[in-house]
């Protein structure tokens, strides 16, 4: 696994062996402070660990300050073009900034940004994406090797900070293409000693977006590349956070509550298993928020929902607990062994109560 | 890339360098023929190339025959336990069967199955999953090495066919765990000369399920492993097919219509981009169904939907066409160059008409 120095964003370490952290970005405008704080809380309860906010101009600085005073997560200010705005954001107390040094309208302000970041002990993410890099360099990302282009631009950005004696750096270089993303981050990991922020930009609606991130992050994290991540989804950023956890749990990299195992149903299924599975998934989300990962019972990390009683418990024998349904009844099982038969309508509540009982033994 | 012999399912080749094909499975019961045919047509229009049906017992054979007479896709009959039912399904005209030789209640029937498959020139999928393998062997998949267990069981199944002189084989070995799935298929690819059917079983609801498949298939297909695939989702199988295409397109392995590029929105966005993106995605799906992949204009393979007019066209300069939105207007662009400004409400229709015009030049 490539080594990288640890960088600290508020209370969260990135790199240096720290768990891969999950980030998201506010879609509510910062100047509606209540809405921004409410969305931040929703992101935190979904498992978000670092939140990013767009800072479109100086007029938002008072709102940023009001937001920072109450935000429940470390905050990254995302700034384009205006170096002085980046300095003001750092002074306002944000915990990291994300800039593209190459697109500062006044390149001289980079010295002031670095001085402010040093004075406030915060890191800088050199954050590029294929769209913002290309037009300015006069070369479009449809050219022969868009990955090499983006990597070169990222390395230029990093060097411009290093020249100023600044090394508290995180790097990202995002594009909408999966294979290019894999190529880009492999090159960055092979070249740079800094933590990498994984991302795919402009990935699309929920299904396509989460698939693209899964394809790219599965390969990269499997190779030990990536220290923090944002899944980009056009839609509710809470889904970005949930998808991030799906990825880390899917790869066995981090734990958070229980994962759900649900059969895909077939002509044998007699209940609306999709509805039941959604109810269980939602209940598991609520439970981990309520109980907390630190109190979650370690012997209930997977919960199965199966569409037939005959094969269900056996097929889901690897699940810690589960329910298998027929018309009006369900059997509740643990590791494939049937515990009891209950009315189908109370099966979800029974699964939840099994987790709550196990958790109460811990707390 | 590992080589594998080609197997033919109706008109679709699997392995031997054929494009990775996309399968799904009916959730409508076979004995409601109209519903089953309707679902099959919906799957075909979404891009499904092979459809599987559960065959729970002999009473469904007349329905299978009625279905086979009209089904618009090659049909795989999925049979557990009952070897004579498998023979009847082959004689009824299905294009492939999926069995687990180890769970035939009368192992002697395997000889009859093989004879019938040879006589009808159809392949057999040796299809195992961690749930159905484990209880019968007395070893549960939570044991030390579930991947090795499942691979051994799959190899046993393959050998039982080879001993009967049968080699028209596809192999799958599915479990709900991503890292085990990767391990299992790497072992199968290293050992067997037969085409592999990729899958993750009991993967859960849409978001978690498609992420699990993305994580596993991205790694495997990237290593040249996998000849056909089913994405398993608890829900509408049409989503399985769409997710399959998202995976193959995301990896640049196959083309079908256009992919959507959509920015994740931020505090700068003034429109409901999620709704717009969903409308574009749906329109693109309808269009490829209507026009056909063979008539799709090759210079429109990506369509961008961006949340601001100032940065949108530049950031999506790699997209073939796109729309960037502000309050009431949108700009339509091609490769980052602005074509025209239209009312926001007619932007989607404008994008569709650009594709239709380009396609009409082809047809």
XYZ file of C-alpha atoms in Angstrom:
726
model
C 0.000 0.000 0.000
C 1.444 3.395 -0.959
C 2.324 5.391 2.099
C 1.163 8.949 2.518
C 1.659 11.474 5.259
C -1.379 12.128 7.411
C -3.195 15.423 6.988
C -5.722 16.612 9.536
C -9.083 18.213 8.723
C -10.628 19.328 11.989
C -10.716 16.083 13.952
C -10.394 13.804 10.922
C -7.062 12.379 9.723
C -6.586 11.715 6.004
C -3.750 9.417 4.935
C -0.979 7.973 7.042
C -2.947 4.797 7.592
C -6.150 6.497 8.809
C -9.414 4.846 7.701
C -10.643 6.092 4.327
C -12.951 8.973 5.243
C -16.222 9.907 3.602
C -16.922 13.412 2.374
C -19.875 15.123 0.764
C -20.832 18.617 -0.342
C -23.704 20.883 0.624
C -26.271 21.529 -2.072
C -28.100 24.091 0.090
C -26.716 27.614 -0.322
C -24.521 28.747 2.539
C -26.404 32.018 3.005
C -29.470 30.110 4.144
C -27.699 29.206 7.385
C -30.507 27.125 8.881
C -30.901 25.044 5.739
C -27.128 24.583 5.454
C -26.851 23.457 9.090
C -29.834 21.150 8.748
C -28.300 19.508 5.681
C -24.972 19.195 7.500
C -26.679 17.379 10.368
C -28.439 15.069 7.897
C -25.092 14.297 6.268
C -23.454 13.644 9.637
C -26.161 11.231 10.744
C -25.747 9.362 7.429
C -22.060 8.937 8.246
C -20.455 11.938 6.505
C -17.145 12.882 8.150
C -16.075 16.006 6.251
C -18.358 18.456 4.452
C -17.447 20.793 1.619
C -19.173 24.096 0.839
C -19.002 26.173 -2.346
C -17.856 29.741 -1.722
C -18.991 31.685 -4.762
C -17.904 35.165 -3.566
C -16.956 37.524 -0.752
C -20.612 38.278 -0.018
C -20.956 34.765 1.436
C -18.185 35.248 4.022
C -20.518 36.361 6.847
C -22.703 33.320 6.140
C -19.605 31.117 6.180
C -18.676 32.437 9.610
C -22.174 31.879 10.976
C -22.149 28.379 9.489
C -18.704 27.494 10.848
C -19.762 28.538 14.342
C -22.379 25.785 14.433
C -21.437 23.166 11.836
C -21.186 19.654 13.301
C -18.541 18.489 10.807
C -15.121 19.718 9.668
C -15.690 22.148 6.793
C -13.805 22.454 3.503
C -14.245 25.718 1.583
C -14.298 25.254 -2.184
C -12.897 28.276 -3.964
C -12.291 29.048 -7.627
C -10.420 31.955 -9.201
C -10.325 34.330 -6.198
C -7.210 33.868 -4.055
C -8.167 36.594 -1.613
C -11.440 34.855 -0.959
C -9.452 31.716 -0.092
C -7.417 33.720 2.441
C -10.611 35.110 3.998
C -12.153 31.629 4.186
C -9.094 30.331 6.015
C -9.214 33.274 8.397
C -12.913 32.610 8.963
C -11.952 29.232 10.412
C -12.610 26.605 7.751
C -10.700 23.371 8.284
C -9.347 22.881 4.778
C -9.600 24.649 1.459
C -9.875 23.190 -1.980
C -8.333 25.205 -4.771
C -6.883 24.713 -8.227
C -3.718 26.853 -8.081
C -3.698 27.103 -11.889
C -7.036 28.854 -12.067
C -6.348 31.657 -9.576
C -7.026 34.885 -11.415
C -4.125 36.495 -9.560
C -1.473 33.764 -9.214
C 0.441 35.947 -6.724
C -2.287 35.357 -4.143
C -1.092 31.752 -3.763
C 1.658 33.065 -1.462
C -0.979 34.653 0.778
C -3.115 31.487 0.752
C -0.150 29.382 1.809
C 0.789 31.863 4.552
C -2.786 31.793 5.874
C -2.988 27.995 5.725
C 0.301 27.716 7.617
C -0.784 30.264 10.215
C -4.045 28.376 10.765
C -2.521 24.898 10.450
C -4.958 23.719 7.813
C -4.310 21.625 4.712
C -4.938 22.544 1.104
C -6.500 20.202 -1.405
C -5.147 20.679 -4.899
C -8.393 19.757 -6.581
C -8.600 19.556 -10.333
C -11.194 18.225 -12.656
C -11.035 17.502 -16.343
C -13.538 20.225 -17.158
C -11.916 23.106 -15.331
C -8.378 22.208 -16.342
C -8.789 21.761 -20.031
C -10.323 24.930 -21.414
C -7.815 27.097 -19.593
C -4.820 25.201 -20.865
C -6.252 25.326 -24.367
C -6.216 21.527 -24.591
C -9.457 19.633 -24.405
C -9.861 16.410 -22.444
C -10.953 14.588 -25.590
C -7.303 14.715 -26.673
C -5.172 11.611 -26.867
C -4.272 11.205 -23.245
C -6.634 13.102 -20.977
C -5.336 11.234 -17.922
C -1.756 12.350 -18.510
C -2.960 15.922 -19.069
C -4.859 15.999 -15.801
C -2.045 14.348 -13.846
C 0.476 16.846 -15.212
C -1.794 19.714 -14.205
C -2.197 18.239 -10.706
C 1.571 17.824 -10.336
C 2.044 21.454 -11.429
C -0.414 22.533 -8.747
C 1.356 20.492 -6.079
C 4.771 21.859 -7.087
C 3.510 25.420 -6.866
C 2.683 24.747 -3.189
C 5.905 22.859 -2.524
C 7.915 25.787 -3.909
C 6.350 27.889 -1.177
C 7.437 25.351 1.451
C 3.925 23.962 1.870
C 3.418 20.189 2.177
C 0.130 19.850 4.082
C -1.501 18.703 0.859
C -4.304 16.459 -0.373
C -4.671 15.868 -4.111
C -7.618 15.077 -6.353
C -7.983 14.962 -10.132
C -11.482 14.059 -11.221
C -13.051 13.305 -14.576
C -16.338 11.660 -15.627
C -14.647 8.577 -17.132
C -14.033 5.425 -15.080
C -10.992 4.007 -16.875
C -9.358 7.436 -17.024
C -10.046 7.900 -13.303
C -8.261 4.621 -12.554
C -5.343 5.634 -14.784
C -5.128 9.120 -13.214
C -5.067 7.972 -9.596
C -2.594 5.175 -10.315
C -0.252 7.788 -11.770
C -0.793 10.182 -8.856
C -0.182 7.406 -6.298
C 2.999 6.360 -8.080
C 4.327 9.927 -8.103
C 3.139 11.801 -5.024
C 3.649 11.218 -1.282
C 0.423 13.057 -0.397
C -2.985 11.634 0.561
C -5.362 11.238 -2.370
C -9.007 12.302 -2.438
C -10.845 9.923 -4.786
C -13.679 11.139 -6.953
C -15.468 10.855 -10.277
C -16.987 14.120 -11.433
C -20.282 14.726 -13.209
C -21.105 11.057 -12.756
C -24.840 11.436 -13.332
C -28.006 10.225 -11.612
C -28.002 7.789 -8.710
C -27.690 4.410 -10.434
C -25.115 5.397 -13.054
C -23.192 7.585 -10.604
C -22.796 5.007 -7.865
C -21.855 2.333 -10.417
C -19.125 4.558 -11.874
C -17.707 5.196 -8.404
C -17.930 1.508 -7.521
C -16.076 0.511 -10.709
C -13.277 3.030 -10.152
C -12.961 2.920 -6.353
C -13.102 -0.877 -6.209
C -10.025 -1.107 -8.415
C -8.175 1.785 -6.731
C -8.907 0.957 -3.087
C -8.103 -2.665 -3.907
C -4.640 -1.465 -4.923
C -4.316 0.595 -1.741
C -4.876 3.884 -3.552
C -7.089 6.538 -1.935
C -7.311 8.085 1.537
C -10.622 9.935 1.439
C -13.491 9.933 -1.018
C -16.499 11.717 -2.250
C -19.154 9.958 -4.275
C -20.744 12.571 -6.575
C -24.435 12.096 -7.230
C -26.806 14.500 -8.937
C -29.363 14.583 -6.154
C -29.529 14.420 -2.371
C -25.955 14.363 -0.978
C -27.148 11.993 1.782
C -27.184 9.364 -0.978
C -23.523 10.196 -1.690
C -22.651 9.380 1.916
C -24.676 6.172 1.949
C -23.023 5.116 -1.310
C -19.613 5.861 0.217
C -20.396 3.536 3.094
C -21.731 0.904 0.710
C -18.358 1.016 -1.053
C -16.204 0.837 2.085
C -18.372 -1.868 3.654
C -18.563 -3.769 0.366
C -14.777 -3.892 0.237
C -14.565 -4.834 3.914
C -12.618 -1.655 4.626
C -14.824 -0.120 7.322
C -17.813 -1.109 9.406
C -20.982 0.842 10.042
C -24.029 -0.968 11.379
C -25.197 -3.928 9.333
C -25.333 -4.577 5.616
C -28.453 -6.006 4.096
C -28.561 -9.239 2.145
C -31.690 -9.578 0.030
C -32.458 -12.170 -2.588
C -33.300 -10.776 -6.041
C -36.710 -12.523 -5.886
C -37.997 -14.831 -8.598
C -41.212 -16.443 -9.739
C -41.320 -18.202 -6.344
C -41.617 -14.975 -4.319
C -45.078 -14.242 -2.910
C -44.472 -10.939 -1.063
C -43.315 -7.456 -2.094
C -39.721 -8.105 -1.100
C -38.518 -4.820 -2.581
C -40.751 -2.917 -0.169
C -39.698 -5.104 2.754
C -36.010 -4.779 1.864
C -36.353 -0.994 1.644
C -38.011 -0.959 5.066
C -35.216 -3.046 6.570
C -32.530 -0.908 4.922
C -34.144 2.241 6.271
C -34.540 0.708 9.737
C -30.866 -0.299 9.759
C -29.870 3.269 8.806
C -32.017 4.690 11.614
C -30.636 2.161 14.075
C -26.964 2.914 13.468
C -27.711 6.615 13.862
C -29.565 5.962 17.109
C -27.271 3.326 18.610
C -23.981 4.589 17.190
C -21.357 2.450 15.446
C -19.393 2.199 18.728
C -22.351 0.425 20.388
C -23.319 -1.745 17.432
C -23.345 -5.472 18.267
C -20.453 -7.027 16.389
C -22.283 -10.325 15.912
C -25.020 -8.653 13.826
C -23.230 -7.220 10.804
C -25.501 -8.663 8.128
C -29.287 -8.896 7.973
C -30.962 -11.030 5.325
C -34.367 -10.598 3.726
C -35.336 -13.643 1.668
C -38.348 -14.311 -0.537
C -39.124 -17.919 0.381
C -39.257 -19.871 3.612
C -38.058 -23.180 2.186
C -34.715 -22.077 0.769
C -34.330 -18.669 2.393
C -32.772 -19.494 5.778
C -30.352 -21.968 4.192
C -29.367 -19.686 1.327
C -28.780 -16.868 3.805
C -26.983 -19.066 6.351
C -24.025 -16.684 6.182
C -26.205 -13.783 7.390
C -26.057 -13.023 11.102
C -29.833 -12.672 11.332
C -32.615 -12.664 8.792
C -36.233 -13.109 7.857
C -37.655 -15.353 5.131
C -41.165 -14.650 3.899
C -44.127 -16.544 2.530
C -47.678 -15.229 2.039
C -48.578 -14.151 5.559
C -45.759 -15.478 7.710
C -42.062 -15.073 8.090
C -39.435 -17.135 9.856
C -36.761 -15.299 11.796
C -33.384 -17.007 11.672
C -29.880 -16.578 13.030
C -26.986 -18.059 11.031
C -29.483 -20.209 9.172
C -31.126 -21.608 12.318
C -34.803 -20.762 12.657
C -35.587 -18.846 15.871
C -39.314 -18.359 15.485
C -42.232 -17.889 13.098
C -43.968 -14.484 13.150
C -46.656 -12.710 11.102
C -44.973 -11.209 8.009
C -46.039 -7.715 9.053
C -44.037 -7.834 12.279
C -40.850 -9.364 10.859
C -39.005 -6.076 10.341
C -39.758 -4.945 13.901
C -38.536 -8.319 15.163
C -35.209 -7.957 13.334
C -34.801 -4.450 14.742
C -35.563 -5.631 18.266
C -32.934 -8.389 17.977
C -30.324 -5.736 17.170
C -31.558 -3.414 19.921
C -31.413 -6.215 22.478
C -27.885 -7.143 21.444
C -26.855 -3.473 21.568
C -28.382 -2.936 25.022
C -26.081 -5.685 26.249
C -23.174 -3.522 25.090
C -24.249 -0.103 26.347
C -7.149 -11.892 -21.245
C -7.977 -15.506 -20.358
C -9.318 -17.362 -23.362
C -12.543 -19.306 -23.182
C -14.408 -21.341 -25.732
C -17.562 -19.742 -27.096
C -20.902 -21.104 -26.001
C -24.105 -20.180 -27.803
C -27.405 -19.345 -26.115
C -30.000 -18.923 -28.836
C -28.429 -16.220 -30.999
C -26.050 -14.944 -28.315
C -22.415 -16.083 -28.019
C -20.817 -16.197 -24.577
C -17.032 -16.315 -24.349
C -14.544 -16.810 -27.159
C -14.072 -13.069 -27.508
C -17.788 -12.245 -27.825
C -18.896 -8.995 -26.144
C -19.837 -9.450 -22.484
C -23.582 -10.096 -22.616
C -26.230 -8.872 -20.202
C -28.698 -11.220 -18.565
C -31.592 -10.773 -16.181
C -34.271 -12.945 -14.629
C -38.060 -12.785 -14.729
C -39.753 -11.864 -11.467
C -43.209 -12.486 -12.947
C -44.352 -16.084 -12.584
C -44.104 -18.105 -15.769
C -47.678 -19.358 -15.526
C -48.972 -15.840 -16.077
C -47.823 -16.010 -19.703
C -48.899 -12.498 -20.679
C -47.148 -10.924 -17.702
C -44.011 -12.981 -18.331
C -43.929 -12.002 -22.012
C -44.578 -8.370 -21.166
C -41.703 -8.353 -18.697
C -39.463 -10.073 -21.237
C -40.220 -7.361 -23.780
C -39.472 -4.673 -21.169
C -36.157 -6.352 -20.422
C -35.285 -6.608 -24.111
C -35.981 -2.945 -24.752
C -33.752 -2.063 -21.795
C -30.937 -4.015 -23.450
C -31.272 -7.472 -21.898
C -29.812 -10.179 -24.164
C -30.594 -13.409 -22.308
C -33.445 -13.983 -19.851
C -33.613 -16.596 -17.115
C -36.805 -18.103 -15.688
C -37.296 -20.075 -12.479
C -38.848 -23.470 -13.045
C -40.259 -24.509 -9.692
C -41.906 -27.746 -10.808
C -43.395 -29.922 -13.563
C -46.734 -28.103 -13.390
C -45.068 -25.072 -15.008
C -43.923 -26.992 -18.123
C -46.993 -26.122 -20.243
C -46.510 -22.463 -19.290
C -42.803 -22.724 -20.221
C -43.748 -24.039 -23.654
C -46.273 -21.262 -24.209
C -43.692 -18.725 -23.065
C -40.903 -20.144 -25.251
C -43.144 -19.962 -28.310
C -43.319 -16.177 -28.018
C -40.379 -14.982 -25.929
C -38.285 -12.341 -27.696
C -35.017 -13.345 -25.968
C -33.018 -16.570 -25.545
C -34.350 -18.317 -22.433
C -32.418 -20.029 -19.637
C -34.386 -22.405 -17.405
C -33.277 -22.339 -13.766
C -33.781 -25.702 -12.115
C -33.000 -27.003 -8.647
C -33.134 -30.559 -7.300
C -35.233 -32.172 -10.053
C -33.119 -33.610 -12.865
C -36.122 -34.895 -14.792
C -37.569 -31.412 -14.840
C -34.299 -30.208 -16.391
C -34.637 -32.810 -19.151
C -38.231 -31.710 -19.800
C -37.188 -28.055 -19.932
C -34.531 -28.851 -22.517
C -37.022 -30.843 -24.569
C -39.452 -27.911 -24.308
C -36.927 -25.821 -26.209
C -35.145 -23.606 -23.690
C -31.791 -22.292 -24.908
C -29.699 -23.075 -21.860
C -30.268 -24.563 -18.443
C -28.762 -23.560 -15.160
C -28.276 -26.321 -12.630
C -26.117 -27.168 -9.656
C -25.182 -30.815 -10.333
C -24.464 -31.347 -6.626
C -28.008 -30.568 -5.540
C -29.837 -32.957 -7.888
C -31.991 -35.165 -5.687
C -31.291 -38.072 -8.035
C -27.676 -37.634 -9.190
C -28.200 -40.294 -11.852
C -30.424 -37.896 -13.793
C -27.326 -35.878 -14.729
C -26.655 -38.421 -17.484
C -30.116 -37.772 -18.930
C -29.671 -34.011 -18.669
C -26.383 -34.179 -20.545
C -27.892 -36.432 -23.216
C -30.781 -34.016 -23.692
C -28.463 -30.981 -23.794
C -26.286 -32.681 -26.410
C -29.309 -33.728 -28.482
C -30.634 -30.176 -28.420
C -27.215 -28.490 -28.742
C -27.675 -26.258 -25.736
C -25.162 -25.335 -23.045
C -25.406 -25.949 -19.315
C -24.501 -23.382 -16.722
C -23.009 -24.901 -13.610
C -24.438 -22.266 -11.303
C -23.602 -22.317 -7.614
C -24.166 -19.830 -4.881
C -22.741 -19.703 -1.404
C -26.138 -20.270 0.178
C -27.181 -23.363 -1.732
C -23.776 -25.005 -1.639
C -23.001 -24.719 2.010
C -25.861 -26.343 3.919
C -25.742 -29.460 1.742
C -22.035 -29.997 2.180
C -22.416 -29.459 5.906
C -19.906 -26.611 5.833
C -21.143 -23.078 6.210
C -19.803 -20.181 4.157
C -18.749 -18.350 7.316
C -15.915 -20.875 7.559
C -12.321 -19.908 7.015
C -12.211 -19.815 3.265
C -15.668 -19.553 1.726
C -14.195 -18.680 -1.677
C -12.137 -21.857 -1.829
C -15.183 -23.865 -0.712
C -17.362 -22.446 -3.464
C -14.675 -22.802 -6.126
C -14.101 -26.431 -5.173
C -17.827 -27.104 -5.403
C -17.975 -25.422 -8.835
C -15.017 -27.474 -10.074
C -16.723 -30.630 -8.837
C -19.829 -29.669 -10.792
C -17.826 -29.013 -13.936
C -15.947 -32.306 -13.622
C -19.202 -34.221 -13.271
C -20.217 -32.865 -16.706
C -16.777 -33.432 -18.239
C -16.867 -37.049 -17.113
C -19.984 -37.417 -19.248
C -18.160 -35.931 -22.227
C -19.948 -32.599 -21.968
C -17.981 -29.371 -22.452
C -20.612 -26.849 -23.574
C -20.359 -25.228 -20.165
C -20.708 -21.817 -18.522
C -19.763 -21.456 -14.856
C -20.929 -19.163 -12.073
C -20.269 -19.171 -8.329
C -22.016 -16.337 -6.555
C -21.930 -15.040 -2.999
C -23.073 -11.790 -1.371
C -19.530 -10.615 -0.540
C -17.535 -8.418 -2.934
C -13.985 -9.427 -2.006
C -14.935 -13.121 -1.946
C -16.569 -12.700 -5.369
C -13.337 -11.271 -6.757
C -11.347 -14.094 -5.183
C -13.740 -16.776 -6.454
C -13.789 -15.622 -10.080
C -10.026 -15.117 -10.182
C -9.643 -18.748 -9.081
C -12.224 -19.973 -11.598
C -10.571 -18.021 -14.439
C -7.169 -19.402 -13.517
C -8.471 -22.982 -13.508
C -11.223 -23.390 -16.083
C -11.311 -22.952 -19.875
C -15.069 -22.242 -19.854
C -16.881 -18.901 -20.122
C -17.716 -17.319 -16.768
C -21.066 -15.815 -15.781
C -20.376 -13.024 -13.285
C -22.738 -12.327 -10.428
C -23.138 -11.254 -6.820
C -26.078 -12.887 -5.102
C -28.479 -11.408 -2.557
C -26.848 -8.028 -3.144
C -29.698 -6.001 -1.672
C -31.632 -2.892 -2.723
C -30.760 -0.789 -5.750
C -27.980 1.456 -4.413
C -26.129 -1.175 -2.400
C -26.659 -3.867 -5.023
C -25.358 -1.909 -7.984
C -22.376 -0.681 -5.944
C -21.454 -4.251 -4.968
C -21.594 -5.352 -8.591
C -19.605 -2.304 -9.703
C -16.889 -2.997 -7.119
C -16.564 -6.659 -8.087
C -17.114 -6.471 -11.857
C -14.828 -3.444 -12.266
C -11.918 -5.414 -10.851
C -12.788 -8.658 -12.668
C -13.623 -7.260 -16.109
C -10.530 -5.053 -15.794
C -8.515 -8.269 -15.483
C -10.298 -9.797 -18.472
C -12.410 -12.103 -16.332
C -16.091 -12.559 -17.178
C -18.021 -13.334 -20.368
C -21.612 -12.636 -19.381
C -23.182 -11.024 -16.345
C -26.266 -10.589 -14.305
C -26.638 -7.716 -11.880
C -28.952 -8.894 -9.071
C -31.211 -6.217 -7.631
C -34.099 -6.713 -5.234
C -36.680 -4.920 -7.357
C -37.533 -4.346 -11.004
C -35.188 -6.469 -13.184
C -35.182 -3.673 -15.779
C -32.895 -1.870 -13.308
C -30.585 -4.897 -13.395
C -30.235 -4.523 -17.146
C -29.686 -0.771 -16.978
C -27.062 -1.286 -14.285
C -25.371 -3.904 -16.466
C -25.110 -1.378 -19.262
C -23.885 1.287 -16.879
C -21.080 -1.106 -15.928
C -20.083 -2.075 -19.475
C -20.301 1.506 -20.716
C -18.501 2.811 -17.660
C -15.602 0.473 -18.390
C -15.667 1.376 -22.082
C -16.418 -2.239 -22.968
C -19.630 -1.772 -24.940
C -21.667 1.056 -26.366
C -25.402 1.621 -26.107
C -26.810 5.051 -26.862
C -25.324 7.910 -24.863
C -24.165 8.184 -21.269
C -25.209 11.149 -19.201
C -22.782 13.513 -17.578
C -24.399 15.593 -14.838
C -22.714 17.878 -12.344
C -23.437 17.032 -8.703
C -24.868 20.557 -8.213
C -23.717 22.933 -5.492
C -24.817 26.140 -3.797
C -24.558 27.826 -7.205
C -27.295 25.706 -8.826
C -30.642 27.460 -9.335
C -32.697 24.682 -10.978
C -33.829 21.194 -9.959
C -31.004 19.489 -11.798
C -31.889 16.081 -10.357
C -35.282 16.238 -12.034
C -33.772 17.491 -15.286
C -31.067 14.813 -15.236
C -33.671 12.113 -14.633
C -35.702 13.431 -17.579
C -32.644 13.370 -19.843
C -31.652 9.894 -18.674
C -35.147 8.604 -19.351
C -35.250 10.326 -22.754
C -31.906 8.760 -23.691
C -33.225 5.318 -22.701
C -36.353 5.817 -24.821
C -34.281 7.088 -27.732
C -31.914 4.125 -27.925
C -34.915 1.809 -27.829
C -36.584 3.743 -30.614
C -33.552 4.433 -32.815
C -31.593 1.248 -32.064
C -27.934 1.071 -31.146
C -27.059 0.292 -34.768
C -28.484 3.657 -35.877
C -27.174 5.716 -32.966
C -24.992 8.645 -34.073
C -21.439 7.840 -33.042
C -20.580 11.484 -32.442
C -23.196 11.794 -29.663
C -22.113 9.301 -27.006
C -22.253 11.636 -24.014
C -24.863 14.209 -23.032
C -24.129 16.701 -20.263
C -26.560 18.385 -17.893
C -24.865 21.160 -15.954
C -26.152 23.400 -13.188
C -24.659 26.749 -14.195
C -24.265 28.587 -17.453
C -20.932 30.248 -16.616
C -18.856 27.144 -15.905
C -21.121 24.424 -17.304
C -20.183 24.351 -21.006
C -16.459 24.570 -20.204
C -16.558 21.953 -17.473
C -18.468 19.642 -19.787
C -16.338 20.382 -22.839
C -15.623 16.668 -23.152
C -19.353 15.938 -23.585
C -20.568 15.577 -27.138
C -23.641 17.713 -26.484
C -25.101 19.274 -23.384
C -27.294 21.844 -21.694
C -26.288 24.228 -18.912
C -29.038 25.826 -16.868
C -29.705 29.063 -15.021
C -33.049 30.258 -13.632
C -35.201 30.316 -16.759
C -32.778 29.700 -19.575
C -30.381 27.083 -20.758
C -27.548 27.129 -23.229
C -27.181 24.177 -25.568
C -23.580 23.332 -26.362
C -21.576 20.883 -28.458
C -18.052 20.004 -27.317
C -18.098 23.089 -25.088
C -19.119 25.489 -27.880
C -22.456 27.200 -27.320
C -24.980 26.508 -30.090
C -27.956 28.465 -28.844
C -29.858 29.758 -25.821
C -33.313 28.258 -25.191
C -35.956 28.434 -22.451
C -34.975 25.965 -19.709
C -38.231 24.047 -20.180
C -37.394 23.130 -23.785
C -33.755 22.159 -23.252
C -34.368 18.427 -22.897
C -36.451 18.326 -26.072
C -33.699 20.248 -27.860
C -31.065 17.702 -26.822
C -33.303 14.859 -27.982
C -33.913 16.560 -31.322
C -30.151 16.970 -31.867
C -29.727 13.214 -31.466
C -32.742 12.435 -33.660
C -31.424 14.703 -36.399
C -28.016 13.084 -36.296
C -29.619 9.631 -36.342
C -31.860 10.471 -39.291
C -28.691 11.198 -41.249
C -27.672 7.583 -40.584
C -30.906 5.752 -41.272
